[in-house]
Short mmCIF file of C-alpha atoms in Angstrom, two decimals:
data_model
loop_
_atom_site.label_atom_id
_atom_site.label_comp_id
_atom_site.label_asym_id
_atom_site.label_seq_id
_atom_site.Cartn_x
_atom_site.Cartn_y
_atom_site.Cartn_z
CA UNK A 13 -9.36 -34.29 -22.20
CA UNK A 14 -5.98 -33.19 -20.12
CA UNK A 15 -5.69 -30.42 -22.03
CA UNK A 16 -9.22 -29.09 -21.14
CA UNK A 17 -8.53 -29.79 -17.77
CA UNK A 18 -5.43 -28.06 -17.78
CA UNK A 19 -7.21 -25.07 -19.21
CA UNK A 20 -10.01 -25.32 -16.98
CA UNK A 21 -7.39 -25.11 -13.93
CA UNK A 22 -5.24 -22.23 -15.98
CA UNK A 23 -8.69 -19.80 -16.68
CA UNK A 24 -9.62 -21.05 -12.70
CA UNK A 25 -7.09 -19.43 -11.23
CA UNK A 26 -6.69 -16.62 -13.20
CA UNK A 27 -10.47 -15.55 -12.75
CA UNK A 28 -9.30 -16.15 -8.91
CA UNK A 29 -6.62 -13.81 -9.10
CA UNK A 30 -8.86 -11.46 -10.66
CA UNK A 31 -11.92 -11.49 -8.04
CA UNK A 32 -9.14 -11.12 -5.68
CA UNK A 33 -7.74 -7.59 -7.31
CA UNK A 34 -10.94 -6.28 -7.71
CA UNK A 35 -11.89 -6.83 -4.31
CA UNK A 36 -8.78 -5.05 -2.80
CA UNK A 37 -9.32 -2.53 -5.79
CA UNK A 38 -12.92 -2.51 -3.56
CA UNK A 39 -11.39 -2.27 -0.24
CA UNK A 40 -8.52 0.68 -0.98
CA UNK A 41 -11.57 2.96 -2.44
CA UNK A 42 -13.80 2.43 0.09
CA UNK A 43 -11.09 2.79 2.95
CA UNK A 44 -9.51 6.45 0.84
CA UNK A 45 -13.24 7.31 1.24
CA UNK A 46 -13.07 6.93 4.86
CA UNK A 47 -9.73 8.88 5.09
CA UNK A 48 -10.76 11.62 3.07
CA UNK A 49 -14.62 11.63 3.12
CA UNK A 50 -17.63 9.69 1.35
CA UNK A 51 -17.87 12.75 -1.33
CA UNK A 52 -14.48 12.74 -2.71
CA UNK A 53 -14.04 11.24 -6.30
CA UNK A 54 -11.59 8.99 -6.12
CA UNK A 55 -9.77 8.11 -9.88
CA UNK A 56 -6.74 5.47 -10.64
CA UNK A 57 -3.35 6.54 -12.56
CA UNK A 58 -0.91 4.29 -13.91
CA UNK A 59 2.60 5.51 -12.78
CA UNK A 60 5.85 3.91 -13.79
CA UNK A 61 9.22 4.02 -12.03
CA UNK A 62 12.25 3.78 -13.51
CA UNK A 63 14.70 1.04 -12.51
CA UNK A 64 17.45 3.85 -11.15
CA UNK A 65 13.81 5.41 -9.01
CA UNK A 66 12.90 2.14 -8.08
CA UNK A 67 16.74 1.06 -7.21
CA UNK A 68 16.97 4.27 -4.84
CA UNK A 69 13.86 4.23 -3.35
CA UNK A 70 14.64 0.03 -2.28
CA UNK A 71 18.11 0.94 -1.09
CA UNK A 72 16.58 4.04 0.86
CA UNK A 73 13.03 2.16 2.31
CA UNK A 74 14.65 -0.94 2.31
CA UNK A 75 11.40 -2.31 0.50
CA UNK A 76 11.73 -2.83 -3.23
CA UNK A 77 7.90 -2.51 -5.22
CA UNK A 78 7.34 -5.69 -6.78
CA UNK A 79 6.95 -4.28 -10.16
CA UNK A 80 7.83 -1.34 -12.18
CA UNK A 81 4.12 0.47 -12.38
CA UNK A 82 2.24 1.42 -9.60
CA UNK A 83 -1.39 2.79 -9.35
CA UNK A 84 -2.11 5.93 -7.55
CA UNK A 85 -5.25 6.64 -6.68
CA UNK A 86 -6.23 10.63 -6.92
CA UNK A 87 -8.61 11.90 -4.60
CA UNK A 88 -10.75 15.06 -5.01
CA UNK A 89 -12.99 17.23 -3.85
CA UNK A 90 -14.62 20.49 -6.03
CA UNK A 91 -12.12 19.54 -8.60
CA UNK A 92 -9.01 19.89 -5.67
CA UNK A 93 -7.16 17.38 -5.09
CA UNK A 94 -6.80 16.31 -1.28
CA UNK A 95 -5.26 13.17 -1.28
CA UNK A 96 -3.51 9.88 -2.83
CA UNK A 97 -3.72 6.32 -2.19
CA UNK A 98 -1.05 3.82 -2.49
CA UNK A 99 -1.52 0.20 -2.45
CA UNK A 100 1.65 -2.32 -1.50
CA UNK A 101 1.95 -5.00 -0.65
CA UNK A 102 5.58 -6.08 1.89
CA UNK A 103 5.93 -9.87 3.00
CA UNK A 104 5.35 -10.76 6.26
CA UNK A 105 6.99 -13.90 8.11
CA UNK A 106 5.31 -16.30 5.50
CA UNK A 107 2.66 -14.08 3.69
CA UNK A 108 2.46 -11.38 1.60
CA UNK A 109 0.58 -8.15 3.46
CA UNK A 110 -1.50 -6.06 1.47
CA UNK A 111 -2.27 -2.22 2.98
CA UNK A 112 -3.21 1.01 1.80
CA UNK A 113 -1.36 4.36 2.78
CA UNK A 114 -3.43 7.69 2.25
CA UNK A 115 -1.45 10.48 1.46
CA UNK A 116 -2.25 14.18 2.15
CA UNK A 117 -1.06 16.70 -1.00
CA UNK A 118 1.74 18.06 1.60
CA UNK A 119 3.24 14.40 1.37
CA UNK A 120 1.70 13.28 5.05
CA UNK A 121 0.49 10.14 6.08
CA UNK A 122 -3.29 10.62 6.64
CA UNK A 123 -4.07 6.61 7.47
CA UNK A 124 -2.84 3.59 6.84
CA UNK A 125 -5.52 0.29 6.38
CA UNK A 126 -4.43 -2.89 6.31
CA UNK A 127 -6.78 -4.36 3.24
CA UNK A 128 -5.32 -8.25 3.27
CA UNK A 129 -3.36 -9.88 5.90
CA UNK A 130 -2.62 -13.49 5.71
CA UNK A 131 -0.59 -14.65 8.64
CA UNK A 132 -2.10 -16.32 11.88
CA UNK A 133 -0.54 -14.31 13.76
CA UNK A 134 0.32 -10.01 14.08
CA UNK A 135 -2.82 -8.97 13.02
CA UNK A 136 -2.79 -6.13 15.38
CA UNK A 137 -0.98 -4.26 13.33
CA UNK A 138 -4.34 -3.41 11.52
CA UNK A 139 -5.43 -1.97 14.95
CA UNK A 140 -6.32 1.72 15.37
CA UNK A 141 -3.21 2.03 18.23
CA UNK A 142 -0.62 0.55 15.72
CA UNK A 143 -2.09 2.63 12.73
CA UNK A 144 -1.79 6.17 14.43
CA UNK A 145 1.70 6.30 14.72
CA UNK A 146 2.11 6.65 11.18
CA UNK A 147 -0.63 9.28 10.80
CA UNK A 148 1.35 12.87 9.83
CA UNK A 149 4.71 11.31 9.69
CA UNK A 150 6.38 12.73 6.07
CA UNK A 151 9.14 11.29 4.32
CA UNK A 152 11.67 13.07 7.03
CA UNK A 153 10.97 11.45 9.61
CA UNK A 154 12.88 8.29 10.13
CA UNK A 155 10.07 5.60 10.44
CA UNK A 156 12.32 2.99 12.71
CA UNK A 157 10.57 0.14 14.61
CA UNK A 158 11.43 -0.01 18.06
CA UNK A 159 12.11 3.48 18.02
CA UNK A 160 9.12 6.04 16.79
CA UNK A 161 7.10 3.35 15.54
CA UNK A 162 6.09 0.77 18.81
CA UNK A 163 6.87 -2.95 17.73
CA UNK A 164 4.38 -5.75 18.62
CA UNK A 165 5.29 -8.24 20.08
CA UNK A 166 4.75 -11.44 17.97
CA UNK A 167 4.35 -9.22 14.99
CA UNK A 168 8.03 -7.53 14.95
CA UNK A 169 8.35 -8.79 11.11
CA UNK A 170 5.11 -7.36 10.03
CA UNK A 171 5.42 -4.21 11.86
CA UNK A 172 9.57 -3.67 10.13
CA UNK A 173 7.91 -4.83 6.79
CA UNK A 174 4.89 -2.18 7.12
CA UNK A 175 6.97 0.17 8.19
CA UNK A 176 9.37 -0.47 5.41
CA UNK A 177 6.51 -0.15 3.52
CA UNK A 178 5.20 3.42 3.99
CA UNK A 179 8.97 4.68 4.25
CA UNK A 180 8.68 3.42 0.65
CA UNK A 181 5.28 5.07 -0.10
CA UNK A 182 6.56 8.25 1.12
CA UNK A 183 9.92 8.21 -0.64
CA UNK A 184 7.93 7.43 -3.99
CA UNK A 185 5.07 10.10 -3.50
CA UNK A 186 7.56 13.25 -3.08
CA UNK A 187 9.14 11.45 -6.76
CA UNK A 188 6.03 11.56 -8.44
CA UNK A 189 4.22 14.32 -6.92
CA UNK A 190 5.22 16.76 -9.24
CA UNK A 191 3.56 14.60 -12.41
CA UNK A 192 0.39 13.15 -10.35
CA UNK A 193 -3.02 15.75 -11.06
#
């Protein structure tokens, strides 16, 4: 009987975990189609860093990906493409943040969406005013809270972590760019 339970509990939560990557898988396409328009065709690749790539990149961004593959999502229009999405996800003060970055082909920032965010407080960093700073910065610019990106005030740990975040996005898109179609 304890084993079945144990089972039970084991299939439970990974059906949970599951439900919940299909709905941010939901979320990021529906969000890219709002940054890039309800007719593009949006499509997934499987990319994999290499640990030296993925060593760089943390010591650059100062945000590490949590593991060695990452999906991209492509997105099209009359067979062009006119955009990627990245999905990350940085900690917060307690909780993990999850966000999407849209990324023109000329490696800017078109929009940034917050998908998940966990923590009672600093949810204004999913706000419009927090979210435009980002939009056309390119992996030159220098993406420092306090500095070009405004902190919030009793959100300063999500605002370094999502800023951390895209510094990361951006420092990964100009390495793969050459190999994403």
């Amino acid at each position: 009987m304890r084993v079945f339970f144990t089972l039970g509990c084991i299939f439970w939560i990974a059906g949970a975990a599951l439900y919940g990557q299909t709905r941010v898988n939901e979320k990021a396409i529906a969000s890219l189609h709002n940054m890039f328009g309800n007719s593009a065709s949006i499509t997934s690749t499987v990319q994999r860093l290499r640990s030296s790539a993925s060593d760089s990149i943390a010591l650059a961004s100062r945000s590490r990906w949590l593991t060695d593959t990452l999906r991209v999502y492509v997105c099209r229009a009359h067979d062009n493409i006119i955009g990627y999405g990245f999905v990350d996800e940085v900690k917060g003060k307690t909780q993990q943040i999850t966000y999407l970055a849209g990324i023109r082909p000329d490696g800017e920032v078109q929009d940034i969406d917050v998908l998940v965010y966990r923590e009672s407080y600093g949810g204004e960093i999913a706000h419009e005013s927090f979210r435009n700073q980002f939009r056309g910065k390119t992996v030159t610019d220098k993406l420092q809270p306090g500095r070009d990106i405004k902190n919030i005030s009793g959100a300063s740990i999500s605002v370094r972590a999502i800023t951390a975040g895209i510094k990361k996005i951006l420092l990964t898109f100009e390495l793969l760019k050459p190999g994403l179609r």
